[in-house]
Tab-separated table of C-alpha atoms and ligand atoms in Angstrom:
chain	number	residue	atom	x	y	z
C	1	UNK	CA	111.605	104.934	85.202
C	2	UNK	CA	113.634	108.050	85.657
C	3	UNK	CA	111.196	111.168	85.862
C	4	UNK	CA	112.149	113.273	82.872
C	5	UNK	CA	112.585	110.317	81.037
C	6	UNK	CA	110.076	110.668	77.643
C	7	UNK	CA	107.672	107.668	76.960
C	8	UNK	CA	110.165	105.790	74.787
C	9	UNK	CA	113.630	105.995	76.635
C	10	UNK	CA	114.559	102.740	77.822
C	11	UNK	CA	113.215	101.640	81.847
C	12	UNK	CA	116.374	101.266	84.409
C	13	UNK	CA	117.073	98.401	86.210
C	14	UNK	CA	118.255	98.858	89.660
C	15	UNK	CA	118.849	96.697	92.832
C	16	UNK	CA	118.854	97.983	96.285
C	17	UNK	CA	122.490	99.293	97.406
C	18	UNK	CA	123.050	97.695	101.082
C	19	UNK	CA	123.154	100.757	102.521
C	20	UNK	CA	119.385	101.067	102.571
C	21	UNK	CA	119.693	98.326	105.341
C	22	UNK	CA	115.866	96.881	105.677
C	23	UNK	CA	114.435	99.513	104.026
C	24	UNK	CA	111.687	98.139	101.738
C	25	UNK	CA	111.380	99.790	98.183
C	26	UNK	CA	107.707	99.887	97.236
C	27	UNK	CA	105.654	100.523	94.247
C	28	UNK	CA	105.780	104.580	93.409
C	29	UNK	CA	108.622	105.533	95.928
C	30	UNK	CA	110.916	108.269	94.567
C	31	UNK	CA	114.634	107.285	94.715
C	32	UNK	CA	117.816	108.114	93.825
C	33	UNK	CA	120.086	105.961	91.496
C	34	UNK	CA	123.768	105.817	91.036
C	35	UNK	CA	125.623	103.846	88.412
C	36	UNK	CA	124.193	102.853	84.918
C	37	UNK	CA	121.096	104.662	84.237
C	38	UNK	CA	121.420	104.098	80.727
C	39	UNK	CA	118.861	101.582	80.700
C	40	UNK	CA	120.907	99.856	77.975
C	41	UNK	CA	120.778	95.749	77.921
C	42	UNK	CA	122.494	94.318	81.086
C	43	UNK	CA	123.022	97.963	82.652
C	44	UNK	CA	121.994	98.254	86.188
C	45	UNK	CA	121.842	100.945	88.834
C	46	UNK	CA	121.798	101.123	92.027
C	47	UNK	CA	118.599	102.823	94.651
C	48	UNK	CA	120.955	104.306	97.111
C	49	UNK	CA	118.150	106.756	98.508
C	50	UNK	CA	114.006	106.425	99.106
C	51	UNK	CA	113.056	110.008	99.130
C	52	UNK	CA	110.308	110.333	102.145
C	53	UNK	CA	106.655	109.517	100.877
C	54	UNK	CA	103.997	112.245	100.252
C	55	UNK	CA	101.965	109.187	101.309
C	56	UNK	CA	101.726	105.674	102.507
C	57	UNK	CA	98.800	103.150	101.486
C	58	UNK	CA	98.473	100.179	103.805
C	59	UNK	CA	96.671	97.112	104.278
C	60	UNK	CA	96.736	94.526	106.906
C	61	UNK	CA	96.674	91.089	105.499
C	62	UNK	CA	94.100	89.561	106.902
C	63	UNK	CA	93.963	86.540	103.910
C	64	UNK	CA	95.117	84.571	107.023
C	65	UNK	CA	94.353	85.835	110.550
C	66	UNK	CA	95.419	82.829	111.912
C	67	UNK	CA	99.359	83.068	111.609
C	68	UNK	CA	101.181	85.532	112.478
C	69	UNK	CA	102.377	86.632	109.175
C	70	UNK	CA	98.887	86.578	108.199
C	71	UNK	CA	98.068	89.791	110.388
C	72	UNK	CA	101.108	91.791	108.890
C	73	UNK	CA	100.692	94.858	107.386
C	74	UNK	CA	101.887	95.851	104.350
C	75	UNK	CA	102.492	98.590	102.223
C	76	UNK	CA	100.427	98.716	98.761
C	77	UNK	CA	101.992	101.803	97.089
C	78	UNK	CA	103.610	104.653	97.914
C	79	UNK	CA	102.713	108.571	96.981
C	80	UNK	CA	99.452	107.819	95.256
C	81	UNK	CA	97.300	110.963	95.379
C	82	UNK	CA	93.701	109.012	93.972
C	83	UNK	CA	92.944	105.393	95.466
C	84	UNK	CA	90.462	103.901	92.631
C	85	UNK	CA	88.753	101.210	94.272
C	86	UNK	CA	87.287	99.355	91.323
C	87	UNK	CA	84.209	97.323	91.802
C	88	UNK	CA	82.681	95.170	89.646
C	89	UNK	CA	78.665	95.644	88.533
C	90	UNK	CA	78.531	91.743	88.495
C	91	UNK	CA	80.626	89.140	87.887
C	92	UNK	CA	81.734	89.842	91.082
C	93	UNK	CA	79.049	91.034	92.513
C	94	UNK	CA	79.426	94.370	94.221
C	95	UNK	CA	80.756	94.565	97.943
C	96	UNK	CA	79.703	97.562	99.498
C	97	UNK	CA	81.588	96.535	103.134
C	98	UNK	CA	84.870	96.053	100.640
C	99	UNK	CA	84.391	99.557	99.618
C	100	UNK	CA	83.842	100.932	103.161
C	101	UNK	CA	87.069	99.612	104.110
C	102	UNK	CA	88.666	100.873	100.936
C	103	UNK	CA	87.209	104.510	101.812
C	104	UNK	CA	88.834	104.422	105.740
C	105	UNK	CA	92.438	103.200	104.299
C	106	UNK	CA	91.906	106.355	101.660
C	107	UNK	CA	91.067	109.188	103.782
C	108	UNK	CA	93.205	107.567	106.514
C	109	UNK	CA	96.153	107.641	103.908
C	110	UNK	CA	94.888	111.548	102.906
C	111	UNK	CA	94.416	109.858	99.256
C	112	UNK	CA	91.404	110.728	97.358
C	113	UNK	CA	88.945	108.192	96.897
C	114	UNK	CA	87.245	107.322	93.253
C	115	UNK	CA	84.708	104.626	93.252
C	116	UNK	CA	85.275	102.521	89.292
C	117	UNK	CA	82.241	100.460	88.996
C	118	UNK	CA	82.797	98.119	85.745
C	119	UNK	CA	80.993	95.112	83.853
C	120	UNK	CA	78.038	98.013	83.517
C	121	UNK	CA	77.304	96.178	80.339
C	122	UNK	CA	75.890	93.494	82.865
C	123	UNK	CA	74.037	95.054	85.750
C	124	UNK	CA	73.535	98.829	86.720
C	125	UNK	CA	75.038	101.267	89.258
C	126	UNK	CA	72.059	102.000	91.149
C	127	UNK	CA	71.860	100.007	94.249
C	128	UNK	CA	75.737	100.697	94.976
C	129	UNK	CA	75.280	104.136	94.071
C	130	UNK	CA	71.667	104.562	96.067
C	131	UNK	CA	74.189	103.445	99.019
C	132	UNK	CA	76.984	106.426	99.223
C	133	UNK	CA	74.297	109.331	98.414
C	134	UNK	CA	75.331	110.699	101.248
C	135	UNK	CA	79.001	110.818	100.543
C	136	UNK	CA	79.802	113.155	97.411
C	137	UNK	CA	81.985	110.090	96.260
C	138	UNK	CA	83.347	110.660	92.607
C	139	UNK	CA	82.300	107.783	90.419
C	140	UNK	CA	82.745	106.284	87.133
C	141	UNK	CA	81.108	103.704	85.054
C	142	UNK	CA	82.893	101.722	82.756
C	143	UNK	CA	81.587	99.385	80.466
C	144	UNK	CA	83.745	97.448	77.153
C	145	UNK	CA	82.387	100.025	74.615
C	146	UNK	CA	82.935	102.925	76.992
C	147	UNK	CA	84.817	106.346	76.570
C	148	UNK	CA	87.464	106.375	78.921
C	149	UNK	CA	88.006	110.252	78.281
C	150	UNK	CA	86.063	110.948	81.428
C	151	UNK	CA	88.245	108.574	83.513
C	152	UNK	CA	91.650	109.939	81.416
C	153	UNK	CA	90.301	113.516	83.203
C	154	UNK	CA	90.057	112.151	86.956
C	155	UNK	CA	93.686	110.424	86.066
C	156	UNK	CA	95.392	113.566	84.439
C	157	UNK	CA	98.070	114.734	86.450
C	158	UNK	CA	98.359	112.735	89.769
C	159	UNK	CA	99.242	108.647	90.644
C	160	UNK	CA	96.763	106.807	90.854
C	161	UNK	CA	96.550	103.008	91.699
C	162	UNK	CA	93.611	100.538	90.920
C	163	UNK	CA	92.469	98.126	94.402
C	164	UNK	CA	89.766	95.389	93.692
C	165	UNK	CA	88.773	92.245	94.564
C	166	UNK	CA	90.339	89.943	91.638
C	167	UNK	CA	88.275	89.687	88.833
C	168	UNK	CA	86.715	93.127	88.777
C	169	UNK	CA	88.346	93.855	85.294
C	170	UNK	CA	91.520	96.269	87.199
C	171	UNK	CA	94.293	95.118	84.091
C	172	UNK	CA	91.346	94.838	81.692
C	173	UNK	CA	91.009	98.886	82.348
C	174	UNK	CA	94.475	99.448	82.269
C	175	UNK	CA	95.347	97.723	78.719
C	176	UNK	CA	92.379	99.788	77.536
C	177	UNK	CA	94.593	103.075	79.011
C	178	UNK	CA	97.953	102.314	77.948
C	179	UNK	CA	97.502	99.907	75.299
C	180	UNK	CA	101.430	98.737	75.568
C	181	UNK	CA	101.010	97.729	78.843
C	182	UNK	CA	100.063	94.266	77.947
C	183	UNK	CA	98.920	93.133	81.553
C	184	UNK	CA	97.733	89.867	82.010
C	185	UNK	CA	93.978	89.519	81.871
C	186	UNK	CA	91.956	86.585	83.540
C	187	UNK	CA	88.440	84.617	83.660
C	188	UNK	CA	86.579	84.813	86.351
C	189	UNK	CA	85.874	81.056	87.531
C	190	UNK	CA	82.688	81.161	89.532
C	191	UNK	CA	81.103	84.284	91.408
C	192	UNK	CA	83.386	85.996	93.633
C	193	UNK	CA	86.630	84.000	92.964
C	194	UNK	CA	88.492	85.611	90.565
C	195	UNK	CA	91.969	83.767	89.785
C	196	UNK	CA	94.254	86.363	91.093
C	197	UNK	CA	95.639	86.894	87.401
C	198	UNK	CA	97.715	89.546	88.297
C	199	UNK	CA	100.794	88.640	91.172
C	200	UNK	CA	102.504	91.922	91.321
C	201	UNK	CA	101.722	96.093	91.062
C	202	UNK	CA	102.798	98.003	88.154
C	203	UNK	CA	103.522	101.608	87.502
C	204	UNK	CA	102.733	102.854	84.325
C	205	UNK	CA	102.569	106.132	82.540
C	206	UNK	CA	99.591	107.027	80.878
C	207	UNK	CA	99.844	108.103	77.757
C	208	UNK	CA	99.543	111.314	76.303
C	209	UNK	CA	95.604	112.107	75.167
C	210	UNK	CA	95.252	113.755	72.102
C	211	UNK	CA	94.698	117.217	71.842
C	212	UNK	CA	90.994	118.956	72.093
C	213	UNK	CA	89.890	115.396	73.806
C	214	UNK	CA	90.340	116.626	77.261
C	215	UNK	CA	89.438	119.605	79.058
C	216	UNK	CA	92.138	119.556	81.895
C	217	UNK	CA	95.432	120.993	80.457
C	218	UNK	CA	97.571	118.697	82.778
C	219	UNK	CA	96.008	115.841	80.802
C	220	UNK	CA	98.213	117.339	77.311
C	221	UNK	CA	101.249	117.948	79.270
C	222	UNK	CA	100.963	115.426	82.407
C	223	UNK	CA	98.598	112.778	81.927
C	224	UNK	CA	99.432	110.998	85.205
C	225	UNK	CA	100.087	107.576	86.379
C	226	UNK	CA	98.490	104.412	86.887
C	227	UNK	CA	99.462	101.314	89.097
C	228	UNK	CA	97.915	97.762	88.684
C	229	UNK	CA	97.692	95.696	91.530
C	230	UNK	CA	96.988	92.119	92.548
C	231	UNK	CA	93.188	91.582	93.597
C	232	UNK	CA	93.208	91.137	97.165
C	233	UNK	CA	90.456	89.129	99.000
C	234	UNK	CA	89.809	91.777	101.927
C	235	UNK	CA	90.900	94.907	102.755
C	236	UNK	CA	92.688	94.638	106.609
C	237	UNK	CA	92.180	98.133	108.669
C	238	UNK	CA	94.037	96.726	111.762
C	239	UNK	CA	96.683	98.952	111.800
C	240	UNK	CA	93.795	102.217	111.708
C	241	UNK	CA	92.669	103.283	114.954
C	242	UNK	CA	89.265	102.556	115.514
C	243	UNK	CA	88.710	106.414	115.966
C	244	UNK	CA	90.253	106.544	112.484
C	245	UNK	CA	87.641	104.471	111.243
C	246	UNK	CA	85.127	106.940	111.358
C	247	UNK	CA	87.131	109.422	109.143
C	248	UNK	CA	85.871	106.194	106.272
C	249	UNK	CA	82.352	107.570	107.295
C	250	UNK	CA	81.694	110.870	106.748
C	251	UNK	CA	78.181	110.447	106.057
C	252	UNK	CA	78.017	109.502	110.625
C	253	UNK	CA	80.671	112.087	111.680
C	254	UNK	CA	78.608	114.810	112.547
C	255	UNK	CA	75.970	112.941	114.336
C	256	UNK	CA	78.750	111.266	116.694
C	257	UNK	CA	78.521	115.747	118.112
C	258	UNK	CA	75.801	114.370	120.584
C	259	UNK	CA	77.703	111.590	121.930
C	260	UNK	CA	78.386	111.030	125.008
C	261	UNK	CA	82.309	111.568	125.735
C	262	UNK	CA	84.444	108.461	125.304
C	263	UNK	CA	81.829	107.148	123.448
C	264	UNK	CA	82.808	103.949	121.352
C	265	UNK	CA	79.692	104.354	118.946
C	266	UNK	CA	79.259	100.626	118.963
C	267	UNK	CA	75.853	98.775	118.924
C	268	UNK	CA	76.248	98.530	122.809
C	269	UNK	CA	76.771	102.170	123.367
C	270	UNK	CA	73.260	103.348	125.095
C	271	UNK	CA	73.591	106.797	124.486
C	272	UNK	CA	75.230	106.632	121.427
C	273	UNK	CA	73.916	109.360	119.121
C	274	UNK	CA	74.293	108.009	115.814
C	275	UNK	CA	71.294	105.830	116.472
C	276	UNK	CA	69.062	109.328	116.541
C	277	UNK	CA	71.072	110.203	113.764
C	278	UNK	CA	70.063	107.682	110.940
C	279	UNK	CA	67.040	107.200	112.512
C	280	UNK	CA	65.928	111.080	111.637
C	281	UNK	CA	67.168	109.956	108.365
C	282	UNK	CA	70.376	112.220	108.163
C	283	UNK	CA	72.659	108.781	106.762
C	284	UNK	CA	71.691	105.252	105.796
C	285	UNK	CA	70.899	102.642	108.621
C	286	UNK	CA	73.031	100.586	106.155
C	287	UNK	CA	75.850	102.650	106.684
C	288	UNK	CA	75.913	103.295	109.929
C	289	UNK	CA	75.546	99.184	110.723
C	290	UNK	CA	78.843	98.601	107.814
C	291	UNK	CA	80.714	100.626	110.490
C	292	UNK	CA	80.309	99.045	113.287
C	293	UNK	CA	80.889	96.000	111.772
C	294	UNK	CA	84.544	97.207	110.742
C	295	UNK	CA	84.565	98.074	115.100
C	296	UNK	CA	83.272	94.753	115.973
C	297	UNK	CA	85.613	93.384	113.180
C	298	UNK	CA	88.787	94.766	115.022
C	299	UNK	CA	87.818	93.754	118.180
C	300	UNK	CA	88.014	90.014	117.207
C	301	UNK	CA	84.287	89.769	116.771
C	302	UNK	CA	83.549	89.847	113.473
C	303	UNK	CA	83.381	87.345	110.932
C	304	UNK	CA	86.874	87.210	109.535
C	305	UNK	CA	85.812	84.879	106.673
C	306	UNK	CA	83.243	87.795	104.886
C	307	UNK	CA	84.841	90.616	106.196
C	308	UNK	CA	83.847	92.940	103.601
C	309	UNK	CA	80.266	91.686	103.105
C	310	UNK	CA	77.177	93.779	104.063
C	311	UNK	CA	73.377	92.724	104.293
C	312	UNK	CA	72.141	95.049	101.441
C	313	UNK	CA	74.787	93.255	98.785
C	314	UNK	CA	73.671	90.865	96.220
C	315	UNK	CA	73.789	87.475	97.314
C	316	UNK	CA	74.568	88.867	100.952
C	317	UNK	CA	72.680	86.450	102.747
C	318	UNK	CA	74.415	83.196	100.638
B	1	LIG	N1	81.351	92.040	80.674
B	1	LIG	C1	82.482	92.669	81.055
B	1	LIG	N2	83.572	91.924	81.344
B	1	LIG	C2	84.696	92.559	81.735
B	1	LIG	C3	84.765	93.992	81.836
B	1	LIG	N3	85.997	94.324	82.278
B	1	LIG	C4	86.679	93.174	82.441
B	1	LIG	N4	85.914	92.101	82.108
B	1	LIG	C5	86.324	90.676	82.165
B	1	LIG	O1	86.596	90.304	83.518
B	1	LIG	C6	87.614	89.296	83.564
B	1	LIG	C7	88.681	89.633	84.596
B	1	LIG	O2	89.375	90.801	84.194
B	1	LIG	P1	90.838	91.203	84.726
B	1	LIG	O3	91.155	92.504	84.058
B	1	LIG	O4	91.819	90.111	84.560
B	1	LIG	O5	90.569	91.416	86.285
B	1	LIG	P2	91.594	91.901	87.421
B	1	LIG	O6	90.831	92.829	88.287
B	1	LIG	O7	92.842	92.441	86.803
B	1	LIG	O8	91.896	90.549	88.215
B	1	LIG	P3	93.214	90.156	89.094
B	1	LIG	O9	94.424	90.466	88.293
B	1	LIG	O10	93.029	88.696	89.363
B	1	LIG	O11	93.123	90.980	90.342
B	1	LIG	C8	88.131	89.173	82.129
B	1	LIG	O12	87.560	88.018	81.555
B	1	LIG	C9	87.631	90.439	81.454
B	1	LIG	O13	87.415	90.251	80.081
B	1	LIG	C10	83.565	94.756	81.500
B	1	LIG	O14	83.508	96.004	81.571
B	1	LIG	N5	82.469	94.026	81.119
B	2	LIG	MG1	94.837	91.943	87.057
């Protein structure tokens, strides 16, 4: 969609002009068109340029760890400013360890973080809430009947794109926020198995909020962007550096001052200090043990089946 183009001008097709070579176009990249812009019927342009990306969101696929394909990393979107990683209340149940990992590819991407917890109409926020207390993370709740003018707010004038495990209600959300969009929405089978209703990521303008039903001016003259994606099964962090990782915890950063240098903060690490650290209570045991399973994860060692599964989840222990 060309930027100045007003809700209802036509979308342009375009194809990739060979000169881009192996250059992959993804999801939110800027680029520049030659040809038919028109977006009349059978018109198509050309993407002759990718302007460079404000910012890159990645994930390692780790749906198959086996292959070698299956540890590839991949691009999700590019120049998102807000990563919403939307978790379901129940039905999914709530992954806290999916989240973590969510939070490290955010800050390691520089893109804000916004935790979407949905289905509220069937369990409530606290336990996954009572777990980032220490983190200042924005939140929103979203149940069917819910005002979305809150969410609209957080959305107004930046890209933002939806992650979640399939089945969390992602395209449900985004019909309710731009009611043309018409995605696809799905049943969720049997706990935790969502059908993967949704194959590829979207782009869509949000649509302009009435006036006096926002406080944020942008949201009258810029009300942002949103982009659907597929649920994914796990989040892969293999391509962040396990320093990196920490940047995911702020909550342990400043109790990792004491350690000893070239400390790997790992549950083998004798002197490492963020044992003192949750243990005077300054972050949650839960958190700190979530991290170093995302370490022991990289190293090969963790289980690569529930990667994003931590003890204090519902139905953890099934
Ligand atoms: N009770 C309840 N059900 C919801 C809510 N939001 C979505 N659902 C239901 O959850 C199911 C899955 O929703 P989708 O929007 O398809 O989920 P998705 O995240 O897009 O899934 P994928 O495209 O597979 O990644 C649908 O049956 C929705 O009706 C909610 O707030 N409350
Ligand atoms: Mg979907």
């Amino acid at each position: 969609m060309l930027p100045d183009a007003g809700p209802d001008d036509p979308t342009v097709t375009a194809m990739r002009a060979r000169e881009l070579g192996r250059k992959s176009v993804v999801v939110g990249d800027r680029v520049s068109l030659v040809g038919d812009t028109s977006g009349a019927p059978g018109a198509l342009a050309r993407i002759v340029r990718i302007a460079e990306r404000r910012s890159v969101l990645r994930r390692t696929a780790e749906d198959d760890a086996t292959t070698a394909e299956g540890r590839l990393e991949r691009v999700v979107v590019a120049n998102a400013d807000q990563l919403v990683i939307v978790s379901a209340l129940a039905d999914p149940p709530p992954r806290t360890g999916f989240i973590d990992r969510c939070l490290v590819a955010a800050y390691d991407a520089d893109i804000e973080p916004l935790l979407c917890l949905t289905k509220a109409d069937l369990a409530g926020p606290e336990a996954v809430l009572g777990y980032y207390t220490e983190l200042e993370l924005p939140y929103v709740l979203i149940r069917p009947d819910s005002d979305l003018a809150a969410l609209r707010a957080l959305l107004a004038g930046r890209v933002s794109v939806l992650v979640g495990h399939s089945g969390v209600g992602k395209s449900t959300l985004v019909n309710r926020l731009v009611p043309e969009a018409d995605r696809a929405v799905g049943t969720v089978s049997a706990i935790g198995r969502g059908r993967h209703t949704s194959t590829s990521a979207v782009a869509l303008r949000l649509p302009l909020a009435p006036r006096g039903d926002l406080e944020p001016p942008e949201a009258h003259s810029d009300p942002g962007w949103i982009i659907d994606t597929p649920g994914v099964r796990s989040f892969g962090l293999a391509h962040v550096s396990a320093e990196s990782l920490l940047h995911g915890f702020p909550d342990l950063v400043e109790g990792t001052v004491d350690c000893p240098a070239n400390c790997q903060h790992t549950a083998e690490e004798a002197d490492c200090a963020l044992d003192a650290w949750v243990a005077a209570g300054k972050a949650d045991p839960r958190r700190l043990a979530s991290y170093r399973r995302l370490l022991a994860s990289r190293s090969g060692e963790g289980d690569p089946r529930e990667p994003e599964r931590n003890p204090g989840d519902p139905l953890a222990g099934s």
